[in-house]
Short mmCIF file of C-alpha atoms in Angstrom, two decimals:
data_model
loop_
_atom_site.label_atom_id
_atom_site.label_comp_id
_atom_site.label_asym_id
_atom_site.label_seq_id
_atom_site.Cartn_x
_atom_site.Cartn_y
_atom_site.Cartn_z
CA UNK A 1 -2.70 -11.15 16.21
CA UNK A 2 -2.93 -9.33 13.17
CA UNK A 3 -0.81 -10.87 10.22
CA UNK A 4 2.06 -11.54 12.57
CA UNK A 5 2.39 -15.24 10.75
CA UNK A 6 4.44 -16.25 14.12
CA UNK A 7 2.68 -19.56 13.68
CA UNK A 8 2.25 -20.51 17.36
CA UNK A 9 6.23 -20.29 17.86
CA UNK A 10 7.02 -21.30 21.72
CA UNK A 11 10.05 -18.80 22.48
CA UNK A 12 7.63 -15.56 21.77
CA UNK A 13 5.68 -16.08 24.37
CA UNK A 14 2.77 -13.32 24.99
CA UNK A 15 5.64 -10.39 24.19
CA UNK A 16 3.48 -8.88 21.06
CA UNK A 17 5.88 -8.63 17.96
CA UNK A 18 5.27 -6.02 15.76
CA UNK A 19 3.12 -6.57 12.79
CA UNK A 20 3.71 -7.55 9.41
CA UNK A 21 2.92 -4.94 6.76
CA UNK A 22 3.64 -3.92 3.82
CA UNK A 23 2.75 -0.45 3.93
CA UNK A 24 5.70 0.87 5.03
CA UNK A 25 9.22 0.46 3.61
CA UNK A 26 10.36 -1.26 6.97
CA UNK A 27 7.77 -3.79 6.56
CA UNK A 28 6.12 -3.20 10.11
CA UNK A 29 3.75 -1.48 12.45
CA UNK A 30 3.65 -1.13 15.66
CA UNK A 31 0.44 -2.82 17.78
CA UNK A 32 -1.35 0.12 19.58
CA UNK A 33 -0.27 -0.69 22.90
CA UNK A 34 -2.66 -1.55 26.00
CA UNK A 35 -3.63 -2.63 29.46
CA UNK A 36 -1.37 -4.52 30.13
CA UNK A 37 -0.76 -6.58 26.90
CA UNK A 38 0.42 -5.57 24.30
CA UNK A 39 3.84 -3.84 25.29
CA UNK A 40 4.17 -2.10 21.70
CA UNK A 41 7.63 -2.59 20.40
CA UNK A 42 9.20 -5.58 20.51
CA UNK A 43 11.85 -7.61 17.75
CA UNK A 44 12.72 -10.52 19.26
CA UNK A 45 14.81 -12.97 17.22
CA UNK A 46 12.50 -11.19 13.91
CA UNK A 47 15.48 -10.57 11.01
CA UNK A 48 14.86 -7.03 10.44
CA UNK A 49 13.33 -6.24 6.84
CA UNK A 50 16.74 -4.58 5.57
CA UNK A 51 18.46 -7.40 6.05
CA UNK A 52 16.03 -9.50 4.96
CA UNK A 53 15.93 -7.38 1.68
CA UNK A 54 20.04 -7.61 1.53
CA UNK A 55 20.26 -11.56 1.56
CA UNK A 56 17.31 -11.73 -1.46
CA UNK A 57 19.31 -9.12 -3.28
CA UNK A 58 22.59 -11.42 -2.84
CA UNK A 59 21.93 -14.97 -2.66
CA UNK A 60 17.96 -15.41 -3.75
CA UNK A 61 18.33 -13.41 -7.63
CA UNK A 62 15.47 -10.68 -6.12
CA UNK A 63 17.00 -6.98 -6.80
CA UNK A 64 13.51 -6.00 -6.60
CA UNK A 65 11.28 -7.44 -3.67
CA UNK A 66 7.35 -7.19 -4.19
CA UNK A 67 4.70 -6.18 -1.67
CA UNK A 68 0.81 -5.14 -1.65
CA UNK A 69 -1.35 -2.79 0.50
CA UNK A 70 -4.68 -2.19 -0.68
CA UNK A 71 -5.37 0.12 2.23
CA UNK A 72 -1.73 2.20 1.60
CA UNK A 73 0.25 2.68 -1.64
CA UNK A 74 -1.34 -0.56 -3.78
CA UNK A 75 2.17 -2.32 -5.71
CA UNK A 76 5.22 -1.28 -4.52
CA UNK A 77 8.60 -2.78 -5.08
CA UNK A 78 11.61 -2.53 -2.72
CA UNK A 79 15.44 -2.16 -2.86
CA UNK A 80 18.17 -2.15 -0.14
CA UNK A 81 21.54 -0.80 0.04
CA UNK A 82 23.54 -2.37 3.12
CA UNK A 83 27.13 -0.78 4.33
CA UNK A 84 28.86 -2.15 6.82
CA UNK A 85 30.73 0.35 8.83
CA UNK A 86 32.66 -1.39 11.67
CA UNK A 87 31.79 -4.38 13.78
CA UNK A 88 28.21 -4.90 14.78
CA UNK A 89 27.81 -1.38 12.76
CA UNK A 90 26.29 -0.74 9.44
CA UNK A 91 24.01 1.90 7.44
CA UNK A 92 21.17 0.65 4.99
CA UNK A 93 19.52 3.13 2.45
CA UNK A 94 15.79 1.74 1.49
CA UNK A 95 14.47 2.47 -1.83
CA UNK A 96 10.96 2.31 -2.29
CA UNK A 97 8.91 1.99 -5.57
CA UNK A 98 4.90 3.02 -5.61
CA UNK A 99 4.19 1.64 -8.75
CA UNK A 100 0.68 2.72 -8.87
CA UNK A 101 2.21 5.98 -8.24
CA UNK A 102 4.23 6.03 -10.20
CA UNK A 103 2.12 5.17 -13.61
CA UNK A 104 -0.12 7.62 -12.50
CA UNK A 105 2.39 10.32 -12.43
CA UNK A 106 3.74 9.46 -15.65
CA UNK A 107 0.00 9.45 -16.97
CA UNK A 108 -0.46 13.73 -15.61
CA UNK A 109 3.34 14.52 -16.98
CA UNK A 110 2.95 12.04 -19.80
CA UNK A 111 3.79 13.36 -17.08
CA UNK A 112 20.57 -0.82 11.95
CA UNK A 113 22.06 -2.27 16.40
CA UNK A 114 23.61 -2.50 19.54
CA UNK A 115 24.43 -5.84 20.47
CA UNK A 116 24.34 -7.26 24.21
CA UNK A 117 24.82 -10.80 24.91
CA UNK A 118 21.01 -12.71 25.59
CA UNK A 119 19.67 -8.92 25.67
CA UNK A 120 17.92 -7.39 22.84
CA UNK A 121 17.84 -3.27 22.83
CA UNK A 122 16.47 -0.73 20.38
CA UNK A 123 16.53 2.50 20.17
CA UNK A 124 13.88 4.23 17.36
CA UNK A 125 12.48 7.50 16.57
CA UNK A 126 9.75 7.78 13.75
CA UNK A 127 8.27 10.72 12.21
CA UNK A 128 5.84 10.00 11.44
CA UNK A 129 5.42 6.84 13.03
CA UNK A 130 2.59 3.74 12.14
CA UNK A 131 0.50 1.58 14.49
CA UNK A 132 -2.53 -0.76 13.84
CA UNK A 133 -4.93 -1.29 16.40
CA UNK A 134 -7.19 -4.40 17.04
CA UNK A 135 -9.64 -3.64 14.19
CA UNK A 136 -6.94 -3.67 11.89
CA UNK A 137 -7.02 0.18 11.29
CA UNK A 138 -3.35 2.18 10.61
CA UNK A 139 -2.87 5.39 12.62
CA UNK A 140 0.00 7.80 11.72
CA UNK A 141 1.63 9.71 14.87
CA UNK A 142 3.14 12.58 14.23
CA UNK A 143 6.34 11.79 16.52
CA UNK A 144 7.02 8.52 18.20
CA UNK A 145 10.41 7.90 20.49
CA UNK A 146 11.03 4.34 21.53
CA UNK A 147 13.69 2.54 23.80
CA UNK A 148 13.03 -0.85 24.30
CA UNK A 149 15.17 -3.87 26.55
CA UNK A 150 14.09 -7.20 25.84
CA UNK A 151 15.72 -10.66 27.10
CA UNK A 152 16.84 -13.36 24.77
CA UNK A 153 17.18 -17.21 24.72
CA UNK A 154 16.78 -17.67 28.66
CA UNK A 155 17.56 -21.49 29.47
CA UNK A 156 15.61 -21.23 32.62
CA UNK A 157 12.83 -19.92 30.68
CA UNK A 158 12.43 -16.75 32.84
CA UNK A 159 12.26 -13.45 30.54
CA UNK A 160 11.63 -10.07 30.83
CA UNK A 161 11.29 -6.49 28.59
CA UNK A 162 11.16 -3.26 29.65
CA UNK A 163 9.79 0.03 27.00
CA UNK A 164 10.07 3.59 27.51
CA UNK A 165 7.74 5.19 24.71
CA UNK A 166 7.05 8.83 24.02
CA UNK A 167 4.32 10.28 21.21
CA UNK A 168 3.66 13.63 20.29
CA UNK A 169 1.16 15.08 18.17
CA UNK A 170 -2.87 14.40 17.02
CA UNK A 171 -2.80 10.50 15.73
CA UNK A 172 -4.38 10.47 11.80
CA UNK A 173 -6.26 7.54 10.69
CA UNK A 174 -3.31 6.25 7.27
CA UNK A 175 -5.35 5.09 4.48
CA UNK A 176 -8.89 4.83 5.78
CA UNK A 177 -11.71 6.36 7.08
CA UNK A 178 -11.03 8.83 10.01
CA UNK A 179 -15.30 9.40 10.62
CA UNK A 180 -15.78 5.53 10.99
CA UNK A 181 -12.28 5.16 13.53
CA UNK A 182 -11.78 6.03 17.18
CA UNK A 183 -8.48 7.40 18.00
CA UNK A 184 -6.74 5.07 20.36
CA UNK A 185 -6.34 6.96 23.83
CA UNK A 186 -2.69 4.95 24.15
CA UNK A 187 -1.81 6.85 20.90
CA UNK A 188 -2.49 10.25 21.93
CA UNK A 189 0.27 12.21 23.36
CA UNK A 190 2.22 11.29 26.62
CA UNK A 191 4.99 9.21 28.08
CA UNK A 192 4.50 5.61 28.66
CA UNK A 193 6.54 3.26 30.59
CA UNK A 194 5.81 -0.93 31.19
CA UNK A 195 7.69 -3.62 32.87
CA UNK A 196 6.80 -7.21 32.04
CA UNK A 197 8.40 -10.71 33.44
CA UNK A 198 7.62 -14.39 32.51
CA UNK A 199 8.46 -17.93 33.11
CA UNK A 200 7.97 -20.22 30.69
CA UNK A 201 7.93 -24.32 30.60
CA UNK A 202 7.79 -26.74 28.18
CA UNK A 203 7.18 -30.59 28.29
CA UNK A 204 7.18 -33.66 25.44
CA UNK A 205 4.28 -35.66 25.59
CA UNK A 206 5.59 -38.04 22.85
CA UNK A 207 8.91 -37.51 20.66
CA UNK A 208 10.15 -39.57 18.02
CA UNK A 209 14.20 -38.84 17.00
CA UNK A 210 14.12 -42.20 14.98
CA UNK A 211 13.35 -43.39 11.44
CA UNK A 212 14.91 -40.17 10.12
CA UNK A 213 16.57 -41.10 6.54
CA UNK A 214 19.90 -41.53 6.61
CA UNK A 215 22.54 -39.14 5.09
CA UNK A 216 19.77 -37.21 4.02
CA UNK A 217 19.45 -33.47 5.75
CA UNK A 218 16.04 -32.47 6.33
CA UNK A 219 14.56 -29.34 4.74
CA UNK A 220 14.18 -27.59 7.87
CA UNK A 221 16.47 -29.14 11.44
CA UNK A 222 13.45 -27.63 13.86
CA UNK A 223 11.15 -29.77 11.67
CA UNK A 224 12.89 -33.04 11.95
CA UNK A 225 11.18 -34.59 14.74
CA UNK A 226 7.44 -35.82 15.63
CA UNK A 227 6.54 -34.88 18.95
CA UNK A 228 3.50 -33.50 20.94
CA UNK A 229 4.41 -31.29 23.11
CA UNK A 230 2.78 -28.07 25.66
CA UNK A 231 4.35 -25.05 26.67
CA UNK A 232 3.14 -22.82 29.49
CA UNK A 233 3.62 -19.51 30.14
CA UNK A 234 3.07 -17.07 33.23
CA UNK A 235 3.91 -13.80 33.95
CA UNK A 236 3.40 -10.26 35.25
CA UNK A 237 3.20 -6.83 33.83
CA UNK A 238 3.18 -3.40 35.23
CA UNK A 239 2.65 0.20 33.46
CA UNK A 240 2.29 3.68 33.66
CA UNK A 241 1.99 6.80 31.92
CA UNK A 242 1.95 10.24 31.62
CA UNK A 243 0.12 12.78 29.52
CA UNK A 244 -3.05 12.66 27.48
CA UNK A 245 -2.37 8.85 27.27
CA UNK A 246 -3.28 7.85 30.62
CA UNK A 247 -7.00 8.41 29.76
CA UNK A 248 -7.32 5.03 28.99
CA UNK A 249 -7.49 4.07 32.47
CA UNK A 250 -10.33 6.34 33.01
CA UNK A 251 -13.07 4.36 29.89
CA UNK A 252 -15.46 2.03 30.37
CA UNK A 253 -13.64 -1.03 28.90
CA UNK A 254 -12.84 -4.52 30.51
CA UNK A 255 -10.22 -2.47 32.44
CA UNK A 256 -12.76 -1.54 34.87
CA UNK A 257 -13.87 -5.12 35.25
CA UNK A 258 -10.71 -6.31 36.65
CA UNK A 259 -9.73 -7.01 40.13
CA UNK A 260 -5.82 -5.85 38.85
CA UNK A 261 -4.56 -2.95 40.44
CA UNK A 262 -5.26 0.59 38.82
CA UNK A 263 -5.20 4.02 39.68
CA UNK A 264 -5.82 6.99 37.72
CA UNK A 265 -4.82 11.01 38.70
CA UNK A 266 -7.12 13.13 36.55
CA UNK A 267 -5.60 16.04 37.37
CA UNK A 268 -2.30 15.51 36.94
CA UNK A 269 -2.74 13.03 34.14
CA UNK A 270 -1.24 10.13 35.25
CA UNK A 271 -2.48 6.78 35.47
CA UNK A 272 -0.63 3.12 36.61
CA UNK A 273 -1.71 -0.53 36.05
CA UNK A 274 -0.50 -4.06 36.68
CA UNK A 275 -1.88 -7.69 36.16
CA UNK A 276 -1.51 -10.96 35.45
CA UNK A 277 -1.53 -13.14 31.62
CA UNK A 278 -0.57 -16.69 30.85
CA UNK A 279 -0.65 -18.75 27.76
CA UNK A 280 -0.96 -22.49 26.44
CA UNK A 281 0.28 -23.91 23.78
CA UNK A 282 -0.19 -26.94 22.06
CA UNK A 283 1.98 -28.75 18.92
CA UNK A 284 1.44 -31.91 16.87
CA UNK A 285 3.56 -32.90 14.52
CA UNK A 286 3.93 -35.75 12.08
CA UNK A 287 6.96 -36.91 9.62
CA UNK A 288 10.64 -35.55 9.34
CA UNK A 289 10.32 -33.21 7.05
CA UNK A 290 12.89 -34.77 4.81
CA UNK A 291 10.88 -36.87 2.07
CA UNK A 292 10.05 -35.36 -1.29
CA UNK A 293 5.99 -36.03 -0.38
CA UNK A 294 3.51 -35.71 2.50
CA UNK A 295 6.57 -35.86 5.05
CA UNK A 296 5.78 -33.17 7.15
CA UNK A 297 2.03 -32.19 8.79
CA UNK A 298 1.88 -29.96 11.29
CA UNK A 299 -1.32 -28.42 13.67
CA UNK A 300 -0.40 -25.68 16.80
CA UNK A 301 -3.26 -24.23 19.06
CA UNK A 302 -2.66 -21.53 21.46
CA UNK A 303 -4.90 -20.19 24.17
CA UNK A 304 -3.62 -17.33 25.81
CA UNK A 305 -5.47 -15.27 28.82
CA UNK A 306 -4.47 -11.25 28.31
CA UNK A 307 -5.97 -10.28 31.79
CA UNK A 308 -5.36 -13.28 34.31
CA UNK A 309 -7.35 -11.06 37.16
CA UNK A 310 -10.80 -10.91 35.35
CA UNK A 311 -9.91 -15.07 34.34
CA UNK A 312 -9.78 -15.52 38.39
CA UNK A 313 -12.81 -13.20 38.58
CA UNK A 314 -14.79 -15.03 36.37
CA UNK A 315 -13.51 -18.65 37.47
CA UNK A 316 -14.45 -17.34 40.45
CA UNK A 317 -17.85 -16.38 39.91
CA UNK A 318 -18.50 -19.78 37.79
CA UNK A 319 -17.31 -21.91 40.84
CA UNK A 320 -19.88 -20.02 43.19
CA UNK A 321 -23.01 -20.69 41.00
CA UNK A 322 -21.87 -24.25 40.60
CA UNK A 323 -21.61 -24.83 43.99
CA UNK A 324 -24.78 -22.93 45.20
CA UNK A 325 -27.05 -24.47 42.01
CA UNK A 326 -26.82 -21.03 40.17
CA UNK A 327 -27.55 -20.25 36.74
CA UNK A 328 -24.42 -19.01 35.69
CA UNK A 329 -24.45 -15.54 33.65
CA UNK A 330 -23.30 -15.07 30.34
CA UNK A 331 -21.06 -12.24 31.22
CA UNK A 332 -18.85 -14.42 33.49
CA UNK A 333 -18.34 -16.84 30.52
CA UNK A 334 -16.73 -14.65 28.67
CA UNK A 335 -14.73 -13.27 31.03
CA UNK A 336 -12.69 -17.01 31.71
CA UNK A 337 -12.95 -17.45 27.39
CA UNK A 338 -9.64 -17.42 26.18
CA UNK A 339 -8.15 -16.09 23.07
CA UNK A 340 -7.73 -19.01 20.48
CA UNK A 341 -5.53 -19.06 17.52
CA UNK A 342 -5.03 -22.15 15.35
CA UNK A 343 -2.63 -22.87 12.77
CA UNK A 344 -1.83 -26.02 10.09
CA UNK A 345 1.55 -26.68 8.05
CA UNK A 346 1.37 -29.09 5.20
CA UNK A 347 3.76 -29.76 2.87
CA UNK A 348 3.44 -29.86 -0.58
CA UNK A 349 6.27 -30.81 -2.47
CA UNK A 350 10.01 -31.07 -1.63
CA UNK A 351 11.15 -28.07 0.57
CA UNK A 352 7.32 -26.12 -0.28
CA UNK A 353 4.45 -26.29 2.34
CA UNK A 354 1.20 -24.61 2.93
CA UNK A 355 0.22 -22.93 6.12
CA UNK A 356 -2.82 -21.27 7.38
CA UNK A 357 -3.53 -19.70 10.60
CA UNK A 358 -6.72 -18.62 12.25
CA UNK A 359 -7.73 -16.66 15.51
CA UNK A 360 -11.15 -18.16 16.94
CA UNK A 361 -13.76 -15.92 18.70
CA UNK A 362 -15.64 -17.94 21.13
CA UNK A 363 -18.43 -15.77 21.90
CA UNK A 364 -21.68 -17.18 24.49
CA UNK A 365 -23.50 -13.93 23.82
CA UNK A 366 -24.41 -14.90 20.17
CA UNK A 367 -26.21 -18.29 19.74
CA UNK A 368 -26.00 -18.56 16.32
CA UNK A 369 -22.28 -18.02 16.16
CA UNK A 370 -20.82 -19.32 19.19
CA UNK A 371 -17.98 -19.59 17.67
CA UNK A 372 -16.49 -18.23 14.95
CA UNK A 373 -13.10 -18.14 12.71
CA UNK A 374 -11.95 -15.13 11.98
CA UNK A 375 -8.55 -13.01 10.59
CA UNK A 376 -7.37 -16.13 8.40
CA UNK A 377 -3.74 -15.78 6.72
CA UNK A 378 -2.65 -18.10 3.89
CA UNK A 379 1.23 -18.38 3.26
CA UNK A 380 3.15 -20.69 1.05
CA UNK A 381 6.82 -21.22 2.69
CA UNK A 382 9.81 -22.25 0.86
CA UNK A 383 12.44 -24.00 3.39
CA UNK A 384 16.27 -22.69 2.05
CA UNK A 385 17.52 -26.55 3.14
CA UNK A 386 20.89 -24.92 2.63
CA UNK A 387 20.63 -22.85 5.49
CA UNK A 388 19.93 -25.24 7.79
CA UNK A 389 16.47 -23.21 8.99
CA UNK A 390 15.34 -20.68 7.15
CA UNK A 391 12.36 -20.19 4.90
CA UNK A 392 11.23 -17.52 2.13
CA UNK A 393 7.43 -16.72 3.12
CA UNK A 394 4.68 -15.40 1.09
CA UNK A 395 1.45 -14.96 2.91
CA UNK A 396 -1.75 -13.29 1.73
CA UNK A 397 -4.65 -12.20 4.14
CA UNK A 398 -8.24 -11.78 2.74
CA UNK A 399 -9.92 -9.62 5.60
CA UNK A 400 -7.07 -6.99 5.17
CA UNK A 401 -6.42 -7.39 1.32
CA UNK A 402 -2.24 -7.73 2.30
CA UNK A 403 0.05 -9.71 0.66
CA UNK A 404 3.92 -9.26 1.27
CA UNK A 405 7.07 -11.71 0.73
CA UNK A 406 9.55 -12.20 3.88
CA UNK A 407 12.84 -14.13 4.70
CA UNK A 408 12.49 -15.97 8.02
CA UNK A 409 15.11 -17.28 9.77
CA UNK A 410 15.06 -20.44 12.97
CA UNK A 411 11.12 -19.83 13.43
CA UNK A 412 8.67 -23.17 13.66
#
């Protein structure tokens, strides 16, 4: 969950957005997709980073918008142009400033969407186009064609999202070190197709609507109320591709320790997959969110199971050695571990808070770190109490050496 910042937000559900980044001028990058999570592309209710660069220009004083990548272009400074054609229609042009660039230049001279109601659908074509895979490393594709159908704002909490993805060309390693880097086999050329559906459920443990000041509007409405609540999420998801891509299927990874269904054609370079993932979520909130002072604490933990036939294998496995006396094995503990990721809000003053969020590696293998924190982002958020929910975000993450500045809109 690379610098996504989604801080444990119940309506994503396991759909991977796209990442954060500032080293391109749209602000993202694609996750590398895989077996069967993640799906690749995917916007959700995410307020693209034209528009987000068109409402700082207007209403926040910002003409220029900042953003660091010490792995791509260092300083850069951004600038959008936003024309509205006709309804639901409009054309942006993106400037883009490399300011280490351009001193160092100067030192040798002296020297948009289509719109359907509760459906979200995009249509992209990048050349080149950017991914990051789970070690945090960019790749550059040559040629990458995406269509992707995603459901919005379900009130019976069932979802689904569909992606049709095509890459051509050899993947290159973007601003590190090809010799040290793999080339993900889902990035290598091919047509890929996946299918994923969901239900999701929520309940309140404990919610408090009163002692809210009167006549006073809090800084944020979704962070008006003090609860504890859980949200559970189950699902499905099927894929298959064709093309040098489908390779995948055929390495040793934890693929191969599933019980899911697979099946891999050599010869004619095809390969299909399906499974089962679920998540947990937990939220704990205290205060309203609408005093000057300490009025707002927040803490989110999410536990989310990627492959739910090696959980059932393993849960499996762990039930039989119980039951018989058995010693269990290492290896079947860490196939029912699930991935942890922990997040706190605090605010500090008036409509400013702190967050920080935090994935957490529980690993039986290693004694001495059993578990471990790891990938922490720090972000300071400034709530636009006008707006009824919206924030201005600047987050900073240490293991990647990224900072960028965003405009978020109805996220918790």
């Amino acid at each position: 969950m690379l610098r996504r910042m989604r801080w444990m937000a119940d309506g994503d559900g396991r759909w991977e957005l796209d990442v954060e980044t500032p080293a391109t001028m749209e602000g993202t990058a694609r996750p590398v997709p895989g077996d069967p999570l993640p799906l690749g592309l995917s916007r959700g209710p995410r307020v693209t980073r034209t528009k987000q660069l068109d409402f700082l220009h207007r209403f926040m004083a910002s003409p220029l918008v900042p953003s660091f990548s010490a792995s791509g272009a260092g300083l850069s400074v951004h600038h959008a142009h936003l024309f509205h054609v006709a309804q639901n229609w409009s054309v942006t042009i993106l400037e883009q400033l490399h300011v280490q660039k351009l001193v160092a230049v100067v030192k040798e001279k002296l020297s948009n969407r289509q719109e359907f109601p509760h459906q979200n659908i995009t249509l992209e074509a990048s050349w080149p186009g950017l991914f990051i895979d789970n070690k945090g490393v960019y790749w550059d594709v040559p040629l990458s064609l995406s269509a992707d159908l995603a459901s919005v704002g379900s009130k019976s909490g069932l979802s689904y999202h569909v992606l049709l993805q095509q890459n051509s060309g050899e993947p290159k390693c973007f601003g590190g070190d090809e010799e040290t880097s793999d080339v993900p086999v889902a990035l290598l050329p091919g047509l890929c197709a996946k299918a994923a559906v969901s239900i999701k459920k929520s309940i309140d443990v404990w919610r408090k609507k009163e002692d809210k000041l009167k006549n006073v509007q809090p800084y944020d409405v979704f962070l008006s109320d003090p609860h504890v609540s859980f949200t559970g999420i189950i699902g499905a998801v099927a894929s298959g591709s064709l093309g040098d891509c489908s390779k995948r299927m055929s390495m040793q990874n934890e693929i191969q320790k599933t019980n899911a269904f697979k099946y891999f054609d050599e010869r004619n370079k095809f390969a299909a997959f399906a499974d089962l993932f679920a998540s947990i979520n937990f939220t704990a909130q205290h205060g309203n969110f609408q005093r000057l002072f300490l009025d707002l604490t927040r803490v989110s933990a999410r536990l989310d199971v990627s492959s739910g036939s090696l959980f059932l294998r393993g849960a499996s496995r762990l039930a039989q050695d119980f039951f018989f006396s058995r010693r269990p094995d290492i290896e079947t503990f860490c196939d029912v571990c699930p991935d942890v990721i922990v997040s706190l809000q605090q605010q500090i003053v008036g409509p400013f808070s702190f967050r920080v969020e935090s994935s957490v590696t529980i690993d039986p293998k290693k004694h001495d770190h059993f578990v471990r924190v790891d990938d922490s982002v720090f972000a300071i958020d400034w709530a636009l109490k006008v707006l009824g929910s919206a924030k201005a975000t600047a987050w900073y993450s240490p293991k990647h050496q990224e900072a960028m500045v965003e405009l978020r809109f109805f996220e918790t």
